PDB file of N, CA and C in Angstrom:
ATOM      1  N   MET A   1     -42.676  -0.959-114.078  1.00 67.00           N
ATOM      2  CA  MET A   1     -41.648   0.046-113.862  1.00 67.00           C
ATOM      3  C   MET A   1     -40.263  -0.603-113.775  1.00 67.00           C
ATOM      4  N   ALA A   2     -40.156  -1.746-113.128  1.00 81.00           N
ATOM      5  CA  ALA A   2     -38.862  -2.412-112.995  1.00 81.00           C
ATOM      6  C   ALA A   2     -38.321  -2.824-114.360  1.00 81.00           C
ATOM      7  N   ASP A   3     -39.203  -3.283-115.267  1.00 92.00           N
ATOM      8  CA  ASP A   3     -38.766  -3.673-116.606  1.00 92.00           C
ATOM      9  C   ASP A   3     -38.245  -2.469-117.378  1.00 92.00           C
ATOM     10  N   GLU A   4     -38.899  -1.336-117.235  1.00 93.00           N
ATOM     11  CA  GLU A   4     -38.451  -0.114-117.902  1.00 93.00           C
ATOM     12  C   GLU A   4     -37.084   0.307-117.365  1.00 93.00           C
ATOM     13  N   ARG A   5     -36.917   0.215-116.072  1.00 92.00           N
ATOM     14  CA  ARG A   5     -35.628   0.569-115.459  1.00 92.00           C
ATOM     15  C   ARG A   5     -34.527  -0.371-115.935  1.00 92.00           C
ATOM     16  N   ALA A   6     -34.810  -1.656-115.978  1.00 93.00           N
ATOM     17  CA  ALA A   6     -33.818  -2.639-116.444  1.00 93.00           C
ATOM     18  C   ALA A   6     -33.438  -2.375-117.890  1.00 93.00           C
ATOM     19  N   GLU A   7     -34.408  -2.013-118.710  1.00 92.00           N
ATOM     20  CA  GLU A   7     -34.132  -1.703-120.115  1.00 92.00           C
ATOM     21  C   GLU A   7     -33.234  -0.472-120.235  1.00 92.00           C
ATOM     22  N   ARG A   8     -33.525   0.559-119.458  1.00 90.00           N
ATOM     23  CA  ARG A   8     -32.697   1.779-119.491  1.00 90.00           C
ATOM     24  C   ARG A   8     -31.279   1.486-119.022  1.00 90.00           C
ATOM     25  N   ILE A   9     -31.135   0.674-117.985  1.00 91.00           N
ATOM     26  CA  ILE A   9     -29.805   0.304-117.495  1.00 91.00           C
ATOM     27  C   ILE A   9     -29.066  -0.492-118.566  1.00 91.00           C
ATOM     28  N   GLY A  10     -29.758  -1.412-119.214  1.00 91.00           N
ATOM     29  CA  GLY A  10     -29.153  -2.203-120.282  1.00 91.00           C
ATOM     30  C   GLY A  10     -28.641  -1.339-121.422  1.00 91.00           C
ATOM     31  N   GLU A  11     -29.426  -0.326-121.807  1.00 89.00           N
ATOM     32  CA  GLU A  11     -29.000   0.596-122.866  1.00 89.00           C
ATOM     33  C   GLU A  11     -27.794   1.409-122.424  1.00 89.00           C
ATOM     34  N   PHE A  12     -27.761   1.772-121.163  1.00 86.00           N
ATOM     35  CA  PHE A  12     -26.667   2.578-120.632  1.00 86.00           C
ATOM     36  C   PHE A  12     -25.350   1.804-120.608  1.00 86.00           C
ATOM     37  N   ILE A  13     -25.405   0.533-120.196  1.00 88.00           N
ATOM     38  CA  ILE A  13     -24.158  -0.226-120.044  1.00 88.00           C
ATOM     39  C   ILE A  13     -23.715  -0.934-121.325  1.00 88.00           C
ATOM     40  N   ALA A  14     -24.574  -1.027-122.326  1.00 88.00           N
ATOM     41  CA  ALA A  14     -24.221  -1.752-123.552  1.00 88.00           C
ATOM     42  C   ALA A  14     -22.887  -1.314-124.150  1.00 88.00           C
ATOM     43  N   PRO A  15     -22.610  -0.017-124.280  1.00 82.00           N
ATOM     44  CA  PRO A  15     -21.322   0.362-124.871  1.00 82.00           C
ATOM     45  C   PRO A  15     -20.131   0.089-123.954  1.00 82.00           C
ATOM     46  N   LEU A  16     -20.375  -0.225-122.701  1.00 83.00           N
ATOM     47  CA  LEU A  16     -19.290  -0.458-121.745  1.00 83.00           C
ATOM     48  C   LEU A  16     -18.942  -1.939-121.596  1.00 83.00           C
ATOM     49  N   ARG A  17     -19.731  -2.799-122.195  1.00 87.00           N
ATOM     50  CA  ARG A  17     -19.515  -4.241-122.055  1.00 87.00           C
ATOM     51  C   ARG A  17     -18.316  -4.700-122.866  1.00 87.00           C
ATOM     52  N   VAL A  18     -17.628  -5.689-122.324  1.00 88.00           N
ATOM     53  CA  VAL A  18     -16.483  -6.303-122.992  1.00 88.00           C
ATOM     54  C   VAL A  18     -16.809  -7.776-123.172  1.00 88.00           C
ATOM     55  N   ARG A  19     -16.719  -8.239-124.401  1.00 90.00           N
ATOM     56  CA  ARG A  19     -17.025  -9.645-124.678  1.00 90.00           C
ATOM     57  C   ARG A  19     -15.968 -10.543-124.039  1.00 90.00           C
ATOM     58  N   PRO A  20     -16.395 -11.681-123.496  1.00 94.00           N
ATOM     59  CA  PRO A  20     -15.440 -12.626-122.913  1.00 94.00           C
ATOM     60  C   PRO A  20     -14.385 -13.024-123.949  1.00 94.00           C
ATOM     61  N   GLY A  21     -13.145 -13.035-123.518  1.00 95.00           N
ATOM     62  CA  GLY A  21     -12.047 -13.419-124.388  1.00 95.00           C
ATOM     63  C   GLY A  21     -11.438 -12.276-125.181  1.00 95.00           C
ATOM     64  N   SER A  22     -12.107 -11.125-125.209  1.00 91.00           N
ATOM     65  CA  SER A  22     -11.546  -9.998-125.948  1.00 91.00           C
ATOM     66  C   SER A  22     -10.531  -9.273-125.068  1.00 91.00           C
ATOM     67  N   LYS A  23      -9.651  -8.547-125.722  1.00 88.00           N
ATOM     68  CA  LYS A  23      -8.625  -7.808-124.997  1.00 88.00           C
ATOM     69  C   LYS A  23      -8.973  -6.328-125.004  1.00 88.00           C
ATOM     70  N   VAL A  24      -8.695  -5.674-123.897  1.00 83.00           N
ATOM     71  CA  VAL A  24      -8.978  -4.255-123.761  1.00 83.00           C
ATOM     72  C   VAL A  24      -7.690  -3.545-123.372  1.00 83.00           C
ATOM     73  N   ASP A  25      -7.399  -2.486-124.084  1.00 84.00           N
ATOM     74  CA  ASP A  25      -6.267  -1.629-123.745  1.00 84.00           C
ATOM     75  C   ASP A  25      -6.874  -0.301-123.315  1.00 84.00           C
ATOM     76  N   LEU A  26      -6.955  -0.072-122.008  1.00 79.00           N
ATOM     77  CA  LEU A  26      -7.647   1.114-121.506  1.00 79.00           C
ATOM     78  C   LEU A  26      -7.074   2.408-122.071  1.00 79.00           C
ATOM     79  N   SER A  27      -5.769   2.446-122.297  1.00 80.00           N
ATOM     80  CA  SER A  27      -5.178   3.677-122.825  1.00 80.00           C
ATOM     81  C   SER A  27      -5.637   3.942-124.256  1.00 80.00           C
ATOM     82  N   ALA A  28      -6.029   2.912-124.985  1.00 82.00           N
ATOM     83  CA  ALA A  28      -6.466   3.082-126.368  1.00 82.00           C
ATOM     84  C   ALA A  28      -7.985   2.966-126.520  1.00 82.00           C
ATOM     85  N   ASP A  29      -8.638   2.198-125.659  1.00 75.00           N
ATOM     86  CA  ASP A  29     -10.054   1.878-125.817  1.00 75.00           C
ATOM     87  C   ASP A  29     -10.988   2.659-124.912  1.00 75.00           C
ATOM     88  N   PHE A  30     -10.460   3.496-124.062  1.00 75.00           N
ATOM     89  CA  PHE A  30     -11.293   4.193-123.087  1.00 75.00           C
ATOM     90  C   PHE A  30     -11.025   5.692-123.143  1.00 75.00           C
ATOM     91  N   ASP A  31     -12.076   6.463-123.290  1.00 79.00           N
ATOM     92  CA  ASP A  31     -11.968   7.921-123.291  1.00 79.00           C
ATOM     93  C   ASP A  31     -12.405   8.423-121.918  1.00 79.00           C
ATOM     94  N   PRO A  32     -11.468   8.888-121.084  1.00 79.00           N
ATOM     95  CA  PRO A  32     -11.836   9.328-119.743  1.00 79.00           C
ATOM     96  C   PRO A  32     -12.764  10.543-119.732  1.00 79.00           C
ATOM     97  N   GLY A  33     -12.886  11.226-120.839  1.00 81.00           N
ATOM     98  CA  GLY A  33     -13.779  12.376-120.921  1.00 81.00           C
ATOM     99  C   GLY A  33     -15.191  12.013-121.328  1.00 81.00           C
ATOM    100  N   ASP A  34     -15.425  10.747-121.685  1.00 78.00           N
ATOM    101  CA  ASP A  34     -16.744  10.302-122.121  1.00 78.00           C
ATOM    102  C   ASP A  34     -17.713  10.311-120.946  1.00 78.00           C
ATOM    103  N   LYS A  35     -18.848  10.934-121.126  1.00 75.00           N
ATOM    104  CA  LYS A  35     -19.861  11.014-120.065  1.00 75.00           C
ATOM    105  C   LYS A  35     -20.953   9.973-120.257  1.00 75.00           C
ATOM    106  N   ALA A  36     -20.800   9.108-121.263  1.00 65.00           N
ATOM    107  CA  ALA A  36     -21.764   8.014-121.536  1.00 65.00           C
ATOM    108  C   ALA A  36     -23.190   8.537-121.630  1.00 65.00           C
ATOM    109  N   ALA A  37     -23.356   9.681-122.215  1.00 61.00           N
ATOM    110  CA  ALA A  37     -24.675  10.283-122.446  1.00 61.00           C
ATOM    111  C   ALA A  37     -25.444  10.582-121.169  1.00 61.00           C
ATOM    112  N   ILE A  38     -24.752  10.809-120.049  1.00 64.00           N
ATOM    113  CA  ILE A  38     -25.467  11.120-118.815  1.00 64.00           C
ATOM    114  C   ILE A  38     -25.275  12.565-118.377  1.00 64.00           C
ATOM    115  N   ALA A  39     -24.445  13.298-119.057  1.00 55.00           N
ATOM    116  CA  ALA A  39     -24.212  14.698-118.670  1.00 55.00           C
ATOM    117  C   ALA A  39     -25.505  15.488-118.795  1.00 55.00           C
ATOM    118  N   GLY A  40     -25.812  16.222-117.787  1.00 54.00           N
ATOM    119  CA  GLY A  40     -26.984  17.087-117.820  1.00 54.00           C
ATOM    120  C   GLY A  40     -28.291  16.380-117.503  1.00 54.00           C
ATOM    121  N   LYS A  41     -28.225  15.137-117.105  1.00 49.00           N
ATOM    122  CA  LYS A  41     -29.469  14.413-116.771  1.00 49.00           C
ATOM    123  C   LYS A  41     -29.618  14.307-115.285  1.00 49.00           C
TER     124      LYS A  41
END
């Protein structure tokens, strides 16, 4: 069960990860309306 949970968490955070050394501009790279596929769950 723990492995399944870790896999689900990994899938959830994958689009939120920032590679080391990359630059992020929150005003351009982040959609505050994005629910990261968790709405309604």
